[in-house]
Short mmCIF file of C-alpha atoms in Angstrom, two decimals:
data_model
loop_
_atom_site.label_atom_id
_atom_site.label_comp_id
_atom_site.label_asym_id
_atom_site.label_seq_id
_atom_site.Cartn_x
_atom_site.Cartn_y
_atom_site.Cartn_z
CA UNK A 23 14.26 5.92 49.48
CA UNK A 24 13.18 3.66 52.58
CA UNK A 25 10.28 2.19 50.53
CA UNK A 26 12.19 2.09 47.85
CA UNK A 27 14.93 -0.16 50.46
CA UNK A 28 11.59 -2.10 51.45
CA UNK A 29 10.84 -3.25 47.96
CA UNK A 30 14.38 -4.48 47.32
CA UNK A 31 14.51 -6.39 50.65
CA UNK A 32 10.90 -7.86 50.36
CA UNK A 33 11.70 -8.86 46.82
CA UNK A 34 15.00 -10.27 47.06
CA UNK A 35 13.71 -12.37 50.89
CA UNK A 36 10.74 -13.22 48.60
CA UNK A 37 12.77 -15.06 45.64
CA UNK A 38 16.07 -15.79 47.01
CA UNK A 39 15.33 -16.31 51.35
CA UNK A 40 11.82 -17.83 51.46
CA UNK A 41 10.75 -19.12 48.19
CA UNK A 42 9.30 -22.14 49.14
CA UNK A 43 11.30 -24.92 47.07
CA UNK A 44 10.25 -28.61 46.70
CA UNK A 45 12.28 -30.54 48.83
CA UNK A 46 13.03 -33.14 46.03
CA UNK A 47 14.69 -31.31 43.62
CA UNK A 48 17.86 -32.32 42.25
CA UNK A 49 21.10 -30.84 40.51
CA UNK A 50 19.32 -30.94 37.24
CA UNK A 51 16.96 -27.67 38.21
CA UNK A 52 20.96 -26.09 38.80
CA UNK A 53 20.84 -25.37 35.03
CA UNK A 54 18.50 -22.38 35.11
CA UNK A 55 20.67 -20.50 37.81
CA UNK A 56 23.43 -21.39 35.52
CA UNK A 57 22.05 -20.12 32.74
CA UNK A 58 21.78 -16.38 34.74
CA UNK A 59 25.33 -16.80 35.73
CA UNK A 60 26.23 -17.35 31.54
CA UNK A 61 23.93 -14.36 30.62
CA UNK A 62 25.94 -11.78 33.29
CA UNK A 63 28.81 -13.04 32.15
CA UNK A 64 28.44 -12.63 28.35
CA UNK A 65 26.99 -8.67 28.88
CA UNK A 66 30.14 -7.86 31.51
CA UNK A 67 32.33 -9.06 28.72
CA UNK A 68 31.08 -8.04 25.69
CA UNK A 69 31.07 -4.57 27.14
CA UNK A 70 34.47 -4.34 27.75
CA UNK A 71 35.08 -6.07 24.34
CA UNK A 72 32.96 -3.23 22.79
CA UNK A 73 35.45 -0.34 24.51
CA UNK A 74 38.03 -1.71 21.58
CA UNK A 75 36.03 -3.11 18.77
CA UNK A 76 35.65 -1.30 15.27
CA UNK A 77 32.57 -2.21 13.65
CA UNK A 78 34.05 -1.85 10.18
CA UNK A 79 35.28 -4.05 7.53
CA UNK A 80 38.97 -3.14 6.87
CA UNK A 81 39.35 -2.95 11.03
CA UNK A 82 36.78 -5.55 12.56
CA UNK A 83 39.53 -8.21 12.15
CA UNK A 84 42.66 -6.21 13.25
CA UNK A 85 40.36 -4.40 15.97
CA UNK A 86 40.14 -8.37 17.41
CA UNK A 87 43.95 -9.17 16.77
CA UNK A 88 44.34 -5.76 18.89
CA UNK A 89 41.99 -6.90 22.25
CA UNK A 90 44.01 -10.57 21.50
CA UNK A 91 47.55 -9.43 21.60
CA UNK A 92 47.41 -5.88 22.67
CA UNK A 93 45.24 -5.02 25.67
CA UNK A 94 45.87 -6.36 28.88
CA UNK A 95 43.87 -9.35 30.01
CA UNK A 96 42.13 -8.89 26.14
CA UNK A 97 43.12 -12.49 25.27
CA UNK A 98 41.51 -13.98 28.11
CA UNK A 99 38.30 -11.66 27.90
CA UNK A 100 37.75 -12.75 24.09
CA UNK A 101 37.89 -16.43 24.84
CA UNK A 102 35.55 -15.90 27.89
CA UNK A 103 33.05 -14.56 25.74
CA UNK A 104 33.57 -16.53 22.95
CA UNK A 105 33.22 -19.78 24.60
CA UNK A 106 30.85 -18.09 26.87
CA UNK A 107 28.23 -18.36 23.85
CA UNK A 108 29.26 -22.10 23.85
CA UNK A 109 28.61 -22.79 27.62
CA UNK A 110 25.49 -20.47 27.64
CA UNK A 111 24.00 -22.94 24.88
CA UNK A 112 25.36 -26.03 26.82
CA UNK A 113 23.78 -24.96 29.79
CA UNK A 114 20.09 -23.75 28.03
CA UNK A 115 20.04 -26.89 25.97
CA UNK A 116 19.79 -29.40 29.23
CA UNK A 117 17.79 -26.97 31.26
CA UNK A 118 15.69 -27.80 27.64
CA UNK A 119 15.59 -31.27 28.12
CA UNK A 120 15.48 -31.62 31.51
CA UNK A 121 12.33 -29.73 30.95
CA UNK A 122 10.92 -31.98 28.26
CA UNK A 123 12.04 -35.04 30.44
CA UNK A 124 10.17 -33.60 33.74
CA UNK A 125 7.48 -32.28 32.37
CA UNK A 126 7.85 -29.14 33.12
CA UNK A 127 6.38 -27.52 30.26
CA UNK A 128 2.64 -28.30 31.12
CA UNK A 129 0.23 -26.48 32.99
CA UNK A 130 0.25 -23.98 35.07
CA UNK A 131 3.83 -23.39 34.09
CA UNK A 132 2.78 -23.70 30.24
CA UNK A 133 3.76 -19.42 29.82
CA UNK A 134 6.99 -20.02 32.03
CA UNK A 135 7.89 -22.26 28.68
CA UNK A 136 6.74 -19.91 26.23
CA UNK A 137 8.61 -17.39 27.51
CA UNK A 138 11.98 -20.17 27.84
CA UNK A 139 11.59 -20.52 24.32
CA UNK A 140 11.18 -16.74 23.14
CA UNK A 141 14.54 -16.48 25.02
CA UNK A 142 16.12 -19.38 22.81
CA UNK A 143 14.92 -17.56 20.11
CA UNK A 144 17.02 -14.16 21.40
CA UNK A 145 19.78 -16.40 22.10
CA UNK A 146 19.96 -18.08 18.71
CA UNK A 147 19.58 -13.87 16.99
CA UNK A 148 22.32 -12.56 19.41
CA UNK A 149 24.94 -15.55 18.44
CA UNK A 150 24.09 -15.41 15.04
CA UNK A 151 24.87 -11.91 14.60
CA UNK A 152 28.00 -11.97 17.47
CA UNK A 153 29.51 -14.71 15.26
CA UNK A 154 29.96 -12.29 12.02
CA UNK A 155 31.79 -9.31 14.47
CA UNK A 156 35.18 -11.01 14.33
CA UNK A 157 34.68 -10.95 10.33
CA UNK A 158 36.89 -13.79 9.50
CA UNK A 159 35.72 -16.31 6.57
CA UNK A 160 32.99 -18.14 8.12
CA UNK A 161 31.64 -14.87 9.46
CA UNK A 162 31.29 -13.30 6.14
CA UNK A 163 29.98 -16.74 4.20
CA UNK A 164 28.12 -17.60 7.41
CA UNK A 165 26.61 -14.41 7.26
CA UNK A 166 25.90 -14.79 3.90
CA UNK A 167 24.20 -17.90 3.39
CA UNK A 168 22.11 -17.93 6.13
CA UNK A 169 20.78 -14.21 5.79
CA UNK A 170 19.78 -15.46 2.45
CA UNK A 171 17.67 -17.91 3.17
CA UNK A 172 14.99 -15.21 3.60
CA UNK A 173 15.11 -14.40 0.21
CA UNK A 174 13.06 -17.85 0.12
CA UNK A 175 10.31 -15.51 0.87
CA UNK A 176 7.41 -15.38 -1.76
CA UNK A 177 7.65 -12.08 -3.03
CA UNK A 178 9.08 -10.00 -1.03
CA UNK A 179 11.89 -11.90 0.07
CA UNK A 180 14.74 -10.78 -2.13
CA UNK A 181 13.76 -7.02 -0.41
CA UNK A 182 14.30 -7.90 2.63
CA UNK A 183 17.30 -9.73 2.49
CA UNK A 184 18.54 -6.16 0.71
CA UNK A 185 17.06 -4.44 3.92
CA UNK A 186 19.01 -6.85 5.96
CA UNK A 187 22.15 -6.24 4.55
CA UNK A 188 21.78 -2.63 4.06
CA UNK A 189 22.71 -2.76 0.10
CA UNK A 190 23.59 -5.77 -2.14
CA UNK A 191 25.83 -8.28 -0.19
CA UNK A 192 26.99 -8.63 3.03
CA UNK A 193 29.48 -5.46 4.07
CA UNK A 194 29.85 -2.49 6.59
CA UNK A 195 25.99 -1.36 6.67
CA UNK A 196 25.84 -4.94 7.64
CA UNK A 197 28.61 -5.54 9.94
CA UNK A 198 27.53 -2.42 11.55
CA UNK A 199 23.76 -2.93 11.92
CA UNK A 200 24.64 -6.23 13.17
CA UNK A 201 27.19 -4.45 15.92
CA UNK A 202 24.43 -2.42 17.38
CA UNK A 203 21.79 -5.04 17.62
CA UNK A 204 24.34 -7.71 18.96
CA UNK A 205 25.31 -4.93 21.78
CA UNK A 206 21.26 -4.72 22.20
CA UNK A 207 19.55 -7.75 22.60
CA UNK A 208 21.36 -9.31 25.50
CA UNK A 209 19.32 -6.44 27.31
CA UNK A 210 15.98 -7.94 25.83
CA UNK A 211 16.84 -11.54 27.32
CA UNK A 212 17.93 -10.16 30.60
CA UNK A 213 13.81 -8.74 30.40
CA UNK A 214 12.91 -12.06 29.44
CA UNK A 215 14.57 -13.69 31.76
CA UNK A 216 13.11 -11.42 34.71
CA UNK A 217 9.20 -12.15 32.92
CA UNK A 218 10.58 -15.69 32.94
CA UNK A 219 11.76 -16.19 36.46
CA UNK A 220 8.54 -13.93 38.29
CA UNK A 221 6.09 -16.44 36.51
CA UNK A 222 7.84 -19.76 37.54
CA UNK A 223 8.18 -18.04 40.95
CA UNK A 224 4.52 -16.88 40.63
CA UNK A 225 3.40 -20.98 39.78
CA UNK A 226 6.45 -22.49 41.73
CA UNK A 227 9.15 -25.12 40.54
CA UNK A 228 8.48 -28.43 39.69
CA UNK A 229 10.20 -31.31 40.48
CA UNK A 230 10.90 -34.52 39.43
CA UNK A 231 7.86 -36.44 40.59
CA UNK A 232 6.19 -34.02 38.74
CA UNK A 233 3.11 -33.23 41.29
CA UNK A 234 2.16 -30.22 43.29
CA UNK A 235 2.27 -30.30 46.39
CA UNK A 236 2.55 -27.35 49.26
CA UNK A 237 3.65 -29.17 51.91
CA UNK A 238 6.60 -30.94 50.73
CA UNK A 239 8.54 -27.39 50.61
CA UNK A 240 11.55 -25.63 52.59
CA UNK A 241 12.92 -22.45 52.13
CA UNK A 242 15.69 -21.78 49.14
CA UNK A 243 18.59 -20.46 51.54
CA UNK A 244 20.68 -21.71 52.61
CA UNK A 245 19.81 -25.23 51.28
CA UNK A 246 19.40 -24.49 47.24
CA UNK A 247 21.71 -21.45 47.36
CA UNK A 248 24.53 -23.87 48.59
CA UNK A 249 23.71 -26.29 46.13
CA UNK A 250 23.29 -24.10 43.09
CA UNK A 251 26.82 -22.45 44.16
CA UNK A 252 28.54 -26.09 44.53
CA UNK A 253 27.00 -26.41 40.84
CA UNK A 254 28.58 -23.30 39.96
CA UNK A 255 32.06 -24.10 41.16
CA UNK A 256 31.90 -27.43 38.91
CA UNK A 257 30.95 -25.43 36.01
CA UNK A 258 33.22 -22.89 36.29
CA UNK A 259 36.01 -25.33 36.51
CA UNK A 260 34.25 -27.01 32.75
CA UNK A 261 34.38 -23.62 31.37
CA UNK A 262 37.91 -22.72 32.68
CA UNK A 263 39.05 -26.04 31.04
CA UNK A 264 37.52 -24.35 27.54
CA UNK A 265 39.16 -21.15 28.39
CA UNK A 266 42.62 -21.85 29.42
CA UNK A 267 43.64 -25.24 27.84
CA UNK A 268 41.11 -25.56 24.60
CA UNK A 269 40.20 -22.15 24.04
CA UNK A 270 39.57 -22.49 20.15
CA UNK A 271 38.12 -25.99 20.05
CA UNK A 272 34.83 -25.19 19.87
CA UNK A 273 35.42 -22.67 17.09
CA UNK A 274 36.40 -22.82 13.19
CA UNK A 275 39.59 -22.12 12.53
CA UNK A 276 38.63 -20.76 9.30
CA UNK A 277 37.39 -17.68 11.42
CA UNK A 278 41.05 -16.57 11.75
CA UNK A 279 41.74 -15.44 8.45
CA UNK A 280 40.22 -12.69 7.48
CA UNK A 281 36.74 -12.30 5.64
CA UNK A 282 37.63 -12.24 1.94
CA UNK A 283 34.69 -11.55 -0.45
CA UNK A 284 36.49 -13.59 -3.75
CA UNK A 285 37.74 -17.03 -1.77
CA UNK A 286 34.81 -19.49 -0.41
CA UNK A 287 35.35 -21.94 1.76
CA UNK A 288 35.37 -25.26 0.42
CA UNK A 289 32.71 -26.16 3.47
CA UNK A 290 30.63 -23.42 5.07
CA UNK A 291 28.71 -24.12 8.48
CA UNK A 292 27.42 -22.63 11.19
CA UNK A 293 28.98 -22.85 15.42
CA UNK A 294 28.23 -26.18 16.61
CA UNK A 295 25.29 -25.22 18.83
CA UNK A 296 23.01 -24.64 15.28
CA UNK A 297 24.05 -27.79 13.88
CA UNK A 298 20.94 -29.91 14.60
CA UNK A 299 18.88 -26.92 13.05
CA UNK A 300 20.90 -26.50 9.87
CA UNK A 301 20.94 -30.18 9.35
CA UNK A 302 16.78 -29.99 9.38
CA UNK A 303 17.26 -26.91 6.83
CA UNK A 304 19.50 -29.07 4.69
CA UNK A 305 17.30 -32.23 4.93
CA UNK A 306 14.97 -30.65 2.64
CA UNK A 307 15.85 -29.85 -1.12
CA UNK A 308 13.44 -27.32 -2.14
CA UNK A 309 14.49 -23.37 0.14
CA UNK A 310 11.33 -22.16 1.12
CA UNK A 311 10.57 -26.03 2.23
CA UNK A 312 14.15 -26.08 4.30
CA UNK A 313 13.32 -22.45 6.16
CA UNK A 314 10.25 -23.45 7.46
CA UNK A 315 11.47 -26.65 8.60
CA UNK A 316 14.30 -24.92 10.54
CA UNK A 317 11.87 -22.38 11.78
CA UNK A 318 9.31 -25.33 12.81
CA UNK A 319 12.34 -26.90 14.60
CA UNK A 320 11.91 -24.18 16.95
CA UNK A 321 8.93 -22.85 17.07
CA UNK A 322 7.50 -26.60 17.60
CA UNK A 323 8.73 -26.38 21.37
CA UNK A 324 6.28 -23.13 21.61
CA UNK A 325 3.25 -25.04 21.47
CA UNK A 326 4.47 -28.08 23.53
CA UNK A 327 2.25 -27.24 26.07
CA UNK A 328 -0.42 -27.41 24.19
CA UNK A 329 -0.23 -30.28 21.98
CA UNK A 330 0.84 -32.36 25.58
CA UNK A 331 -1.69 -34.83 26.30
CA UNK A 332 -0.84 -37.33 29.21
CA UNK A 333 -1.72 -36.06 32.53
CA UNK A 334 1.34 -37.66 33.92
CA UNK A 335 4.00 -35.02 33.98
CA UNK A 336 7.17 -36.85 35.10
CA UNK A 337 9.26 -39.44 32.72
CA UNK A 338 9.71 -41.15 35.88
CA UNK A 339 6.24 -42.89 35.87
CA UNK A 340 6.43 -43.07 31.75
CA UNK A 341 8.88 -46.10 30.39
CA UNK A 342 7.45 -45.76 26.90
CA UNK A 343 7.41 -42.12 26.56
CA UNK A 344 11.19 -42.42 28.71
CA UNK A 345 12.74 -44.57 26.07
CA UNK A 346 11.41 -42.40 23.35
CA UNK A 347 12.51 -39.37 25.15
CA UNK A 348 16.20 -41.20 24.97
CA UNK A 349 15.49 -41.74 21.27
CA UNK A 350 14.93 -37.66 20.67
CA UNK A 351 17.77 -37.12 22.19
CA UNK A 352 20.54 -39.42 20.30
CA UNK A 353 18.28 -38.11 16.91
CA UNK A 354 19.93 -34.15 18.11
CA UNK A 355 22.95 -35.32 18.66
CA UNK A 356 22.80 -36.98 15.22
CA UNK A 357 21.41 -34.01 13.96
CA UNK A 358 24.56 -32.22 14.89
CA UNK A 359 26.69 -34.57 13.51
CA UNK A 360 24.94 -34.36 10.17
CA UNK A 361 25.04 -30.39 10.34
CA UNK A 362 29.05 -30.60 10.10
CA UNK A 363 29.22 -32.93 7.19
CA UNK A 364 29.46 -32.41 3.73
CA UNK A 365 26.18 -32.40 1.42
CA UNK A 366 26.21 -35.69 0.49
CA UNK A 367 25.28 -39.12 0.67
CA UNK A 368 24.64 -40.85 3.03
CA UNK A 369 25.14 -37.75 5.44
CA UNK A 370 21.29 -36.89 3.30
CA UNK A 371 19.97 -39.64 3.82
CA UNK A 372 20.62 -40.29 7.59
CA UNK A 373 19.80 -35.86 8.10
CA UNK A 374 16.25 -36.42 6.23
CA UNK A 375 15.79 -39.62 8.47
CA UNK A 376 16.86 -37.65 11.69
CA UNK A 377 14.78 -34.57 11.00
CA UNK A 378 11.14 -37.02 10.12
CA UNK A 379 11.66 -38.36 13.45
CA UNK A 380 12.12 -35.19 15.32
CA UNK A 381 8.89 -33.60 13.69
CA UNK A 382 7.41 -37.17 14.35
CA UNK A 383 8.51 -36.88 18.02
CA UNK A 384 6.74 -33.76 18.39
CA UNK A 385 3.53 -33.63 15.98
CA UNK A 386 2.57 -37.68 16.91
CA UNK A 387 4.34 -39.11 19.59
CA UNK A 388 3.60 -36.25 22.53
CA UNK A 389 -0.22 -35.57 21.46
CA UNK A 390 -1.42 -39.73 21.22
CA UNK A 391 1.47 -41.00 23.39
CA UNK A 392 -1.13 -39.94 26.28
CA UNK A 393 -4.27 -40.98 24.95
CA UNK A 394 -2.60 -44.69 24.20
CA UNK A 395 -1.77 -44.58 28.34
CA UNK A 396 -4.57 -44.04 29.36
CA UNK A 397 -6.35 -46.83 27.44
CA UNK A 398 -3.73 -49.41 28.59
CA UNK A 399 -4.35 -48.00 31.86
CA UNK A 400 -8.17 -48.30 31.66
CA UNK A 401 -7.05 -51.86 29.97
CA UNK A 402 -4.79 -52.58 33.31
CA UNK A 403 -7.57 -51.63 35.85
#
């Protein structure tokens, strides 16, 4: 038990006392803590939104009514995990971009970002699968039309979409496989997370001049604690706005009436934090074509680190590559815009434009973007 008391002490004084910490880091690097804080709270919640859930199709709905107007305190633990999802995603998106901006996905913290982005992948499962549980409309047809999109599959896809569902549409072999694994996987981020924090602590942070240095480094308490916890206070008070005042903005108020099989919605989408990557699935006409893309969308950010080829890590010293960076960023929020209109013209049109120049971003910009700095460099000099 005393070693056991000596591990816990060594490792907690070696990650939370006397990491060293660059001394230039700003409130942008608060995002990751943040992130941890939305994770903890999601599990806490969800487990005591689990103690009164029925995973079944004639109760899931009425088992929600029940925590919302029943059990004490229910009301306010639903929209804390429902918007939860919302400010998790907030929160992982600019930790995202603050990473693409900084630089912080190259070398030698190049497995710190593959790891980031198996845990967006979790994150995007675990939603997904949370957001048919309350099985109102858009949970069902939600459910529906994006589970079949594996049936785009050569071959075997139409199987596996049956093995997905558990027998030929969407119903309680679904709802219920989809119960278990949405009670499961937050436990398989919180492991990624842990791989994901002992390799950035194992490389260090970066910061935002983007160079290494092991001198320019103080310990992270109190300095960074205080600082992440001032962060924490203004995002709690964000979140509280969400949770008190606007609880349901961020959802579709189709979801409260219940899932009926025989009425669609006239306009099915997905929660606003998939919008970008439905709008790349929907860019494309052909299915198999649209999967990929959405899958690319993702998977694209995987082998960043790779693909990278300017030896300058921070946008700071990088005007062109800044303004582009800019330019990536209003094409998402386009992107997202896109995803909640209807299928039609010119909402195609601008989606298909949108989506080329975030796969252009990626596949031509980042690799020659270097290579053209350095010759204007060599040019300069």
């Amino acid at each position: 038990m005393r070693f056991l008391k000596k591990n816990v002490i060594s490792i907690v004084n070696e990650h939370l006392i006397d990491y060293p910490t660059p001394i230039n880091i700003h409130y942008a690097w608060n995002f990751g803590f943040l992130s941890s804080i939305c994770l903890v709270v999601q599990i806490l919640t969800g487990i005591f939104l689990a103690m009164h859930y029925t995973p079944h199709i004639d109760l899931a709905f009425i088992s929600v009514e029940h925590i919302m107007r029943d059990v004490n305190y229910g009301w306010l633990l639903r929209y804390i995990h429902a918007n939860g999802a919302s400010m998790f995603f907030i929160v992982v998106y600019i930790h995202i971009f603050r990473g693409l901006y900084f630089g912080s996905y190259t070398k030698p913290r190049h497995w710190v970002w593959l790891i980031g982005v198996i845990i967006l992948l979790l994150m995007i499962v675990t939603a997904f699968i949370g957001y048919v549980l309350p099985w109102g409309q858009m949970s069902l047809w939600g459910a529906t039309v994006i589970t079949n999109l594996v049936s785009a599959i050569p071959l075997i896809g139409n199987s596996i979409v049956s093995w997905l569902w558990g027998g030929f549409s969407v119903d309680n072999a679904t709802l219920n496989r989809f119960y278990s694994l949405h009670y499961l996987l937050p436990f398989a981020i919180v492991a990624a997370s842990l791989i994901h924090l002992t390799l950035l602590h194992q490389d260090g942070s970066g910061n935002p001049l983007g160079i290494d240095s092991k001198v320019d480094k103080i310990s992270f308490y109190p300095y960074f604690l205080i600082k992440d916890f001032f962060g924490l206070v203004i995002f709690l008070v964000f979140f509280s706005i969400f949770i008190y005042f606007l609880p349901n903005t961020l959802g579709h108020p189709d979801n409260y009436i219940e899932a009926n099989p025989m009425v669609t919605p006239a306009h099915i989408v997905p929660e606003w934090y998939f919008l970008p990557f439905y709008a790349i699935l929907r860019s494309i006409p052909h299915k198999l074509g649209g999967v990929i893309a959405m899958v690319s969308a993702i998977a694209i950010l995987a082998v960043l680190p790779w693909i990278h080829s300017t030896e300058i890590r921070s946008s700071r010293f990088k005007p062109v590559y800044k303004f582009l960076y800019w330019t990536l960023l209003s094409c998402c929020f386009i992107l997202g815009w896109i995803g909640g209109m209807p299928v039609e013209d010119p909402y195609i049109l601008i989606g298909q434009l949108a989506s080329l120049y975030y796969f252009l971003y990626f596949l031509v910009i980042v690799p020659f973007l270097g290579k053209i700095e350095k010759e204007l460099l060599k040019f300069k000099y």
